[in-house]
Tab-separated table of C-alpha atoms in Angstrom:
chain	number	residue	atom	x	y	z
C	16	UNK	CA	136.343	161.585	78.376
C	17	UNK	CA	134.304	158.332	79.851
C	18	UNK	CA	130.952	158.802	80.748
C	19	UNK	CA	131.567	157.493	84.294
C	20	UNK	CA	134.989	160.645	84.842
C	21	UNK	CA	132.500	162.820	83.381
C	22	UNK	CA	129.720	162.146	86.042
C	23	UNK	CA	132.455	161.770	89.053
C	24	UNK	CA	133.799	165.175	88.582
C	25	UNK	CA	131.059	167.095	86.990
C	26	UNK	CA	129.476	170.127	89.178
C	27	UNK	CA	126.301	170.618	87.539
C	28	UNK	CA	123.849	172.197	90.185
C	29	UNK	CA	123.216	172.043	93.867
C	30	UNK	CA	120.800	174.088	95.454
C	31	UNK	CA	118.470	174.942	97.715
C	32	UNK	CA	114.155	175.516	97.210
C	33	UNK	CA	113.353	178.848	95.282
C	34	UNK	CA	112.622	181.585	97.209
C	35	UNK	CA	108.779	183.023	96.728
C	36	UNK	CA	108.768	185.953	94.259
C	37	UNK	CA	106.959	188.468	93.139
C	38	UNK	CA	104.775	186.051	90.948
C	39	UNK	CA	103.083	185.104	93.742
C	40	UNK	CA	102.299	187.523	95.390
C	41	UNK	CA	98.646	188.823	95.954
C	42	UNK	CA	97.540	185.562	93.771
C	43	UNK	CA	95.627	182.723	95.729
C	44	UNK	CA	96.902	179.676	94.827
C	45	UNK	CA	95.003	177.725	92.360
C	46	UNK	CA	94.350	174.064	92.819
C	47	UNK	CA	97.115	171.355	91.960
C	48	UNK	CA	95.532	168.303	89.787
C	49	UNK	CA	98.136	165.951	92.241
C	50	UNK	CA	97.361	165.621	96.026
C	51	UNK	CA	99.940	167.514	97.264
C	52	UNK	CA	100.496	171.678	96.001
C	53	UNK	CA	102.486	172.823	93.521
C	54	UNK	CA	104.533	175.395	95.193
C	55	UNK	CA	105.422	178.011	92.012
C	56	UNK	CA	102.170	177.501	90.555
C	57	UNK	CA	99.812	180.778	90.443
C	58	UNK	CA	96.959	181.730	88.970
C	59	UNK	CA	98.604	185.445	87.779
C	60	UNK	CA	97.749	185.286	83.980
C	61	UNK	CA	100.902	187.123	83.575
C	62	UNK	CA	102.849	183.896	84.354
C	63	UNK	CA	103.958	181.595	81.595
C	64	UNK	CA	101.478	178.623	80.759
C	65	UNK	CA	102.757	175.500	81.192
C	66	UNK	CA	100.347	172.746	79.740
C	67	UNK	CA	99.884	169.534	81.165
C	68	UNK	CA	98.575	166.022	80.009
C	69	UNK	CA	98.388	162.826	82.485
C	70	UNK	CA	98.532	161.133	78.730
C	71	UNK	CA	102.073	159.508	78.554
C	72	UNK	CA	101.686	158.420	74.726
C	73	UNK	CA	102.316	159.383	71.327
C	74	UNK	CA	98.827	160.994	71.282
C	75	UNK	CA	99.424	162.633	74.472
C	76	UNK	CA	103.046	164.014	73.455
C	77	UNK	CA	101.436	165.585	70.377
C	78	UNK	CA	98.263	166.982	71.882
C	79	UNK	CA	100.496	168.708	74.669
C	80	UNK	CA	102.942	170.368	72.133
C	81	UNK	CA	99.468	171.350	70.076
C	82	UNK	CA	98.356	173.395	72.806
C	83	UNK	CA	101.347	175.719	72.703
C	84	UNK	CA	100.525	176.828	69.066
C	85	UNK	CA	104.248	176.933	67.923
C	86	UNK	CA	104.665	179.013	64.641
C	87	UNK	CA	106.222	176.398	62.784
C	88	UNK	CA	108.297	177.688	59.876
C	89	UNK	CA	111.367	176.172	58.088
C	90	UNK	CA	113.371	173.608	59.101
C	91	UNK	CA	112.047	172.023	62.238
C	92	UNK	CA	114.835	170.638	64.677
C	93	UNK	CA	113.971	168.601	67.438
C	94	UNK	CA	116.586	168.982	70.391
C	95	UNK	CA	117.033	165.609	72.361
C	96	UNK	CA	119.596	163.229	73.499
C	97	UNK	CA	119.608	159.288	72.753
C	98	UNK	CA	121.041	158.749	76.173
C	99	UNK	CA	123.590	155.595	76.470
C	100	UNK	CA	123.722	152.140	74.677
C	101	UNK	CA	121.041	150.055	77.098
C	102	UNK	CA	120.064	153.182	79.104
C	103	UNK	CA	116.890	154.321	79.942
C	104	UNK	CA	115.688	156.676	76.985
C	105	UNK	CA	112.626	158.372	75.553
C	106	UNK	CA	110.397	155.922	73.711
C	107	UNK	CA	111.059	156.157	70.230
C	108	UNK	CA	107.667	155.940	69.074
C	109	UNK	CA	106.755	158.970	71.403
C	110	UNK	CA	109.322	161.038	69.653
C	111	UNK	CA	108.215	159.824	66.130
C	112	UNK	CA	104.774	161.423	67.029
C	113	UNK	CA	106.127	164.152	67.520
C	114	UNK	CA	108.409	164.324	64.779
C	115	UNK	CA	105.709	163.018	62.006
C	116	UNK	CA	103.509	166.207	63.310
C	117	UNK	CA	106.129	168.837	62.948
C	118	UNK	CA	108.339	166.856	59.963
C	119	UNK	CA	111.528	167.917	62.141
C	120	UNK	CA	114.691	166.267	62.287
C	121	UNK	CA	116.449	164.948	65.566
C	122	UNK	CA	119.354	166.879	66.478
C	123	UNK	CA	121.886	166.491	69.283
C	124	UNK	CA	125.824	167.668	69.659
C	125	UNK	CA	128.656	164.857	70.219
C	126	UNK	CA	129.506	164.191	74.192
C	127	UNK	CA	131.639	161.795	75.954
C	128	UNK	CA	132.374	158.383	75.126
C	129	UNK	CA	130.377	156.429	73.767
C	130	UNK	CA	129.173	159.227	71.862
C	131	UNK	CA	132.354	161.230	71.355
C	132	UNK	CA	132.497	161.087	67.749
C	133	UNK	CA	129.669	161.522	64.961
C	134	UNK	CA	130.075	157.405	63.806
C	135	UNK	CA	129.893	156.399	67.598
C	136	UNK	CA	126.879	158.781	68.162
C	137	UNK	CA	124.731	157.562	65.261
C	138	UNK	CA	125.567	154.073	66.388
C	139	UNK	CA	124.429	154.705	69.923
C	140	UNK	CA	121.319	155.972	68.462
C	141	UNK	CA	120.261	153.485	66.127
C	142	UNK	CA	120.949	150.649	69.000
C	143	UNK	CA	118.503	152.359	71.446
C	144	UNK	CA	115.984	152.363	68.545
C	145	UNK	CA	115.704	155.427	66.669
C	146	UNK	CA	116.849	154.369	63.073
C	147	UNK	CA	115.380	155.933	59.891
C	148	UNK	CA	112.196	154.858	60.114
C	149	UNK	CA	111.854	157.361	63.327
C	150	UNK	CA	113.083	160.147	62.130
C	151	UNK	CA	116.267	161.700	60.091
C	152	UNK	CA	118.929	162.700	62.341
C	153	UNK	CA	121.716	165.172	62.457
C	154	UNK	CA	124.884	165.604	64.704
C	155	UNK	CA	124.897	169.233	64.646
C	156	UNK	CA	128.954	169.343	65.467
C	157	UNK	CA	129.549	166.755	62.792
C	158	UNK	CA	131.117	169.271	60.244
C	159	UNK	CA	132.658	172.123	62.909
C	160	UNK	CA	130.835	174.427	65.466
C	161	UNK	CA	129.491	177.795	65.779
C	162	UNK	CA	129.740	180.316	68.796
C	163	UNK	CA	126.639	181.952	70.343
C	164	UNK	CA	127.223	185.289	71.595
C	165	UNK	CA	125.903	186.011	75.073
C	166	UNK	CA	125.964	188.509	77.811
C	167	UNK	CA	125.660	186.725	81.487
C	168	UNK	CA	127.372	185.747	84.400
C	169	UNK	CA	130.543	184.468	82.764
C	170	UNK	CA	130.213	183.122	79.614
C	171	UNK	CA	130.439	185.827	76.256
C	172	UNK	CA	129.767	183.363	73.593
C	173	UNK	CA	128.063	179.548	73.637
C	174	UNK	CA	130.025	176.940	71.453
C	175	UNK	CA	127.706	174.205	69.674
C	176	UNK	CA	127.416	172.317	66.337
C	177	UNK	CA	127.577	174.632	63.194
C	178	UNK	CA	124.474	172.742	61.636
C	179	UNK	CA	122.496	174.622	64.455
C	180	UNK	CA	122.310	177.386	61.849
C	181	UNK	CA	120.366	175.619	59.820
C	182	UNK	CA	116.938	175.433	61.887
C	183	UNK	CA	114.603	177.646	61.796
C	184	UNK	CA	112.146	176.176	64.636
C	185	UNK	CA	113.016	173.794	67.497
C	186	UNK	CA	111.674	171.988	70.269
C	187	UNK	CA	113.531	170.426	73.182
C	188	UNK	CA	112.238	167.503	74.155
C	189	UNK	CA	113.337	165.795	77.514
C	190	UNK	CA	112.915	162.519	79.460
C	191	UNK	CA	112.895	164.340	82.697
C	192	UNK	CA	115.354	162.736	85.562
C	193	UNK	CA	114.482	163.916	89.059
C	194	UNK	CA	116.006	160.952	91.099
C	195	UNK	CA	118.498	159.418	88.991
C	196	UNK	CA	121.950	160.954	88.659
C	197	UNK	CA	123.343	163.028	91.328
C	198	UNK	CA	121.545	166.141	89.567
C	199	UNK	CA	118.085	166.705	87.732
C	200	UNK	CA	118.109	166.402	83.726
C	201	UNK	CA	115.526	169.063	82.456
C	202	UNK	CA	115.266	171.182	79.494
C	203	UNK	CA	117.814	173.858	80.886
C	204	UNK	CA	120.468	171.253	80.488
C	205	UNK	CA	119.255	170.076	77.421
C	206	UNK	CA	119.791	173.900	76.197
C	207	UNK	CA	123.343	173.980	77.709
C	208	UNK	CA	125.435	171.187	78.581
C	209	UNK	CA	123.739	169.196	76.057
C	210	UNK	CA	124.002	171.442	73.267
C	211	UNK	CA	127.878	172.383	73.475
C	212	UNK	CA	130.053	170.681	71.809
C	213	UNK	CA	132.801	169.158	73.718
C	214	UNK	CA	134.277	172.281	73.631
C	215	UNK	CA	131.357	174.046	74.671
C	216	UNK	CA	130.907	171.505	77.410
C	217	UNK	CA	134.119	172.573	79.021
C	218	UNK	CA	133.698	176.041	78.409
C	219	UNK	CA	130.301	175.821	80.744
C	220	UNK	CA	132.062	173.655	83.066
C	221	UNK	CA	134.828	175.958	83.949
C	222	UNK	CA	132.593	179.234	83.127
C	223	UNK	CA	134.502	180.334	80.320
C	224	UNK	CA	137.941	179.650	81.614
C	225	UNK	CA	138.620	176.536	79.286
C	226	UNK	CA	137.593	174.189	75.939
C	227	UNK	CA	140.379	172.044	75.903
C	228	UNK	CA	139.778	169.872	79.088
C	229	UNK	CA	137.371	169.662	81.576
C	230	UNK	CA	137.676	171.986	84.612
C	231	UNK	CA	134.853	172.212	87.182
C	232	UNK	CA	134.176	175.268	89.159
C	233	UNK	CA	131.771	175.500	92.152
C	234	UNK	CA	128.342	174.566	92.011
C	235	UNK	CA	126.722	177.883	91.917
C	236	UNK	CA	128.845	178.952	89.341
C	237	UNK	CA	128.398	176.475	86.934
C	238	UNK	CA	124.457	177.049	86.746
C	239	UNK	CA	125.424	180.553	86.548
C	240	UNK	CA	127.212	179.028	83.523
C	241	UNK	CA	124.789	176.793	82.277
C	242	UNK	CA	121.766	179.676	82.226
C	243	UNK	CA	124.531	181.978	80.114
C	244	UNK	CA	124.328	179.166	78.036
C	245	UNK	CA	120.477	178.617	77.754
C	246	UNK	CA	119.823	182.068	77.033
C	247	UNK	CA	122.324	182.054	74.147
C	248	UNK	CA	120.416	178.909	72.117
C	249	UNK	CA	117.297	180.738	73.049
C	250	UNK	CA	118.427	184.563	71.891
C	251	UNK	CA	120.138	182.751	68.453
C	252	UNK	CA	116.650	181.184	67.709
C	253	UNK	CA	114.543	184.341	69.473
C	254	UNK	CA	110.916	183.121	69.757
C	255	UNK	CA	111.449	179.959	67.959
C	256	UNK	CA	111.848	177.295	70.550
C	257	UNK	CA	109.243	174.767	72.402
C	258	UNK	CA	109.761	173.017	75.292
C	259	UNK	CA	108.681	170.112	76.695
C	260	UNK	CA	109.346	167.588	79.509
C	261	UNK	CA	108.221	163.815	79.342
C	262	UNK	CA	108.037	162.426	83.231
C	263	UNK	CA	107.629	158.838	83.019
C	264	UNK	CA	108.503	155.710	84.940
C	265	UNK	CA	111.700	156.446	86.074
C	266	UNK	CA	113.063	153.891	88.731
C	267	UNK	CA	115.410	156.365	91.521
C	268	UNK	CA	119.143	154.941	91.880
C	269	UNK	CA	120.620	157.660	93.475
C	270	UNK	CA	120.249	156.683	97.156
C	271	UNK	CA	117.835	159.506	97.776
C	272	UNK	CA	115.929	158.307	101.277
C	273	UNK	CA	111.813	157.873	100.155
C	274	UNK	CA	112.666	158.298	96.534
C	275	UNK	CA	110.054	156.001	94.509
C	276	UNK	CA	108.951	155.698	91.220
C	277	UNK	CA	106.505	157.756	90.554
C	278	UNK	CA	105.239	155.868	86.817
C	279	UNK	CA	104.076	157.621	83.894
C	280	UNK	CA	103.276	160.863	85.373
C	281	UNK	CA	102.301	162.703	82.177
C	282	UNK	CA	104.085	165.473	79.717
C	283	UNK	CA	104.581	169.188	80.347
C	284	UNK	CA	105.070	171.937	77.383
C	285	UNK	CA	105.638	175.578	77.965
C	286	UNK	CA	106.978	178.071	75.579
C	287	UNK	CA	109.512	179.199	78.586
C	288	UNK	CA	112.144	176.777	79.585
C	289	UNK	CA	112.640	177.912	82.971
C	290	UNK	CA	108.921	177.391	83.889
C	291	UNK	CA	108.621	173.747	82.110
C	292	UNK	CA	111.262	172.892	84.177
C	293	UNK	CA	109.578	173.911	87.619
C	294	UNK	CA	106.546	172.825	87.019
C	295	UNK	CA	108.307	169.479	86.524
C	296	UNK	CA	110.662	169.703	89.692
C	297	UNK	CA	107.467	170.626	91.563
C	298	UNK	CA	105.696	167.985	90.572
C	299	UNK	CA	108.496	165.354	90.987
C	300	UNK	CA	110.095	166.725	94.080
C	301	UNK	CA	106.625	167.648	95.515
C	302	UNK	CA	106.074	163.927	95.996
C	303	UNK	CA	108.338	164.096	99.074
C	304	UNK	CA	106.955	163.084	102.302
C	305	UNK	CA	107.564	165.870	104.159
C	306	UNK	CA	109.162	169.825	103.589
C	307	UNK	CA	112.266	168.885	105.105
C	308	UNK	CA	112.761	165.825	102.892
C	309	UNK	CA	111.961	167.535	99.586
C	310	UNK	CA	114.401	170.656	100.499
C	311	UNK	CA	117.329	167.713	101.115
C	312	UNK	CA	116.263	166.457	97.350
C	313	UNK	CA	116.252	169.419	95.971
C	314	UNK	CA	119.623	170.660	97.435
C	315	UNK	CA	121.380	167.330	96.263
C	316	UNK	CA	119.556	167.450	92.708
C	317	UNK	CA	120.194	170.972	92.086
C	318	UNK	CA	117.457	173.154	91.714
C	319	UNK	CA	118.772	176.415	92.340
C	320	UNK	CA	119.486	176.541	88.552
C	321	UNK	CA	116.022	177.445	87.819
C	322	UNK	CA	116.161	180.267	90.416
C	323	UNK	CA	119.572	181.505	88.770
C	324	UNK	CA	118.029	181.087	84.896
C	325	UNK	CA	115.095	183.208	86.211
C	326	UNK	CA	117.785	185.729	87.214
C	327	UNK	CA	119.587	186.000	84.117
C	328	UNK	CA	116.332	187.060	82.583
C	329	UNK	CA	115.760	183.372	80.631
C	330	UNK	CA	112.457	182.630	81.773
C	331	UNK	CA	109.974	182.391	85.240
C	332	UNK	CA	109.424	180.087	87.822
C	333	UNK	CA	106.316	181.152	88.642
C	334	UNK	CA	103.707	179.698	86.044
C	335	UNK	CA	100.148	179.087	85.103
C	336	UNK	CA	99.599	175.054	84.891
C	337	UNK	CA	96.894	174.217	82.523
C	338	UNK	CA	95.317	170.560	82.163
C	339	UNK	CA	94.723	169.229	79.041
C	340	UNK	CA	91.647	166.469	79.223
C	341	UNK	CA	92.654	163.139	78.834
């Protein structure tokens, strides 16, 4: 399937701003490190921690990861995507720093053309700077697939690459995309659509109906199926995931009125995949010039996914933001 066709027909996410929850009740809002409030930031000690550094560098990435105190054991995999040839992607040197620190292998599944075969996928990775000097690469479905059982909204299993079983410690590393494509791209997408084989991607988009071809459902249903797939990945490696969103300079190209390049904003890390996405949403969409504009952006870019994932027991939308010294 060609990328342009995939994107034209994809119906990933569309949603409104997240409604208040009990996480916010009876707790005063803490001070935001930005010039605007972060709508889901709370001081409640029961809320998941999201660590933040404004330092978008190799040192910054390693330091914010260290703050998580993840228990590294066994074989470590960094789940990321190598993007499109010549397109925007994570800085390979950033990735190298984390891979060196954790002695990790970079992992991903095959996708749409030109990453629809392992040979072509590895060629794209090398072309974008991810050669052997950065870290080993493992295309998870290069030798077949495996199913991860789940009880969710629609899916009974998520299909990923067979090599996923090799890994004992997992780190999701994402270049967070707010304004760019027609939907935001973050941790939850990395653990659902991007964790799927081609059959697994079709399974998610069709909400469990077909695996042989692309068949889209309405936005809410697709988000529900995505949250099912995230839940499957997390349950398969329970307690062994960490999640990082890099918010670096990203030129908006989606046509959203008033959207601007926020520059190198910072890096977020958490042990909760919903919280780390919600914090990134609050930071990027919170920069809107008005509440009405933010609501329009969020509807266009599908932020309903975090609320749906919370209801599916994947994680929490409210979080404690802990800023690290720069």
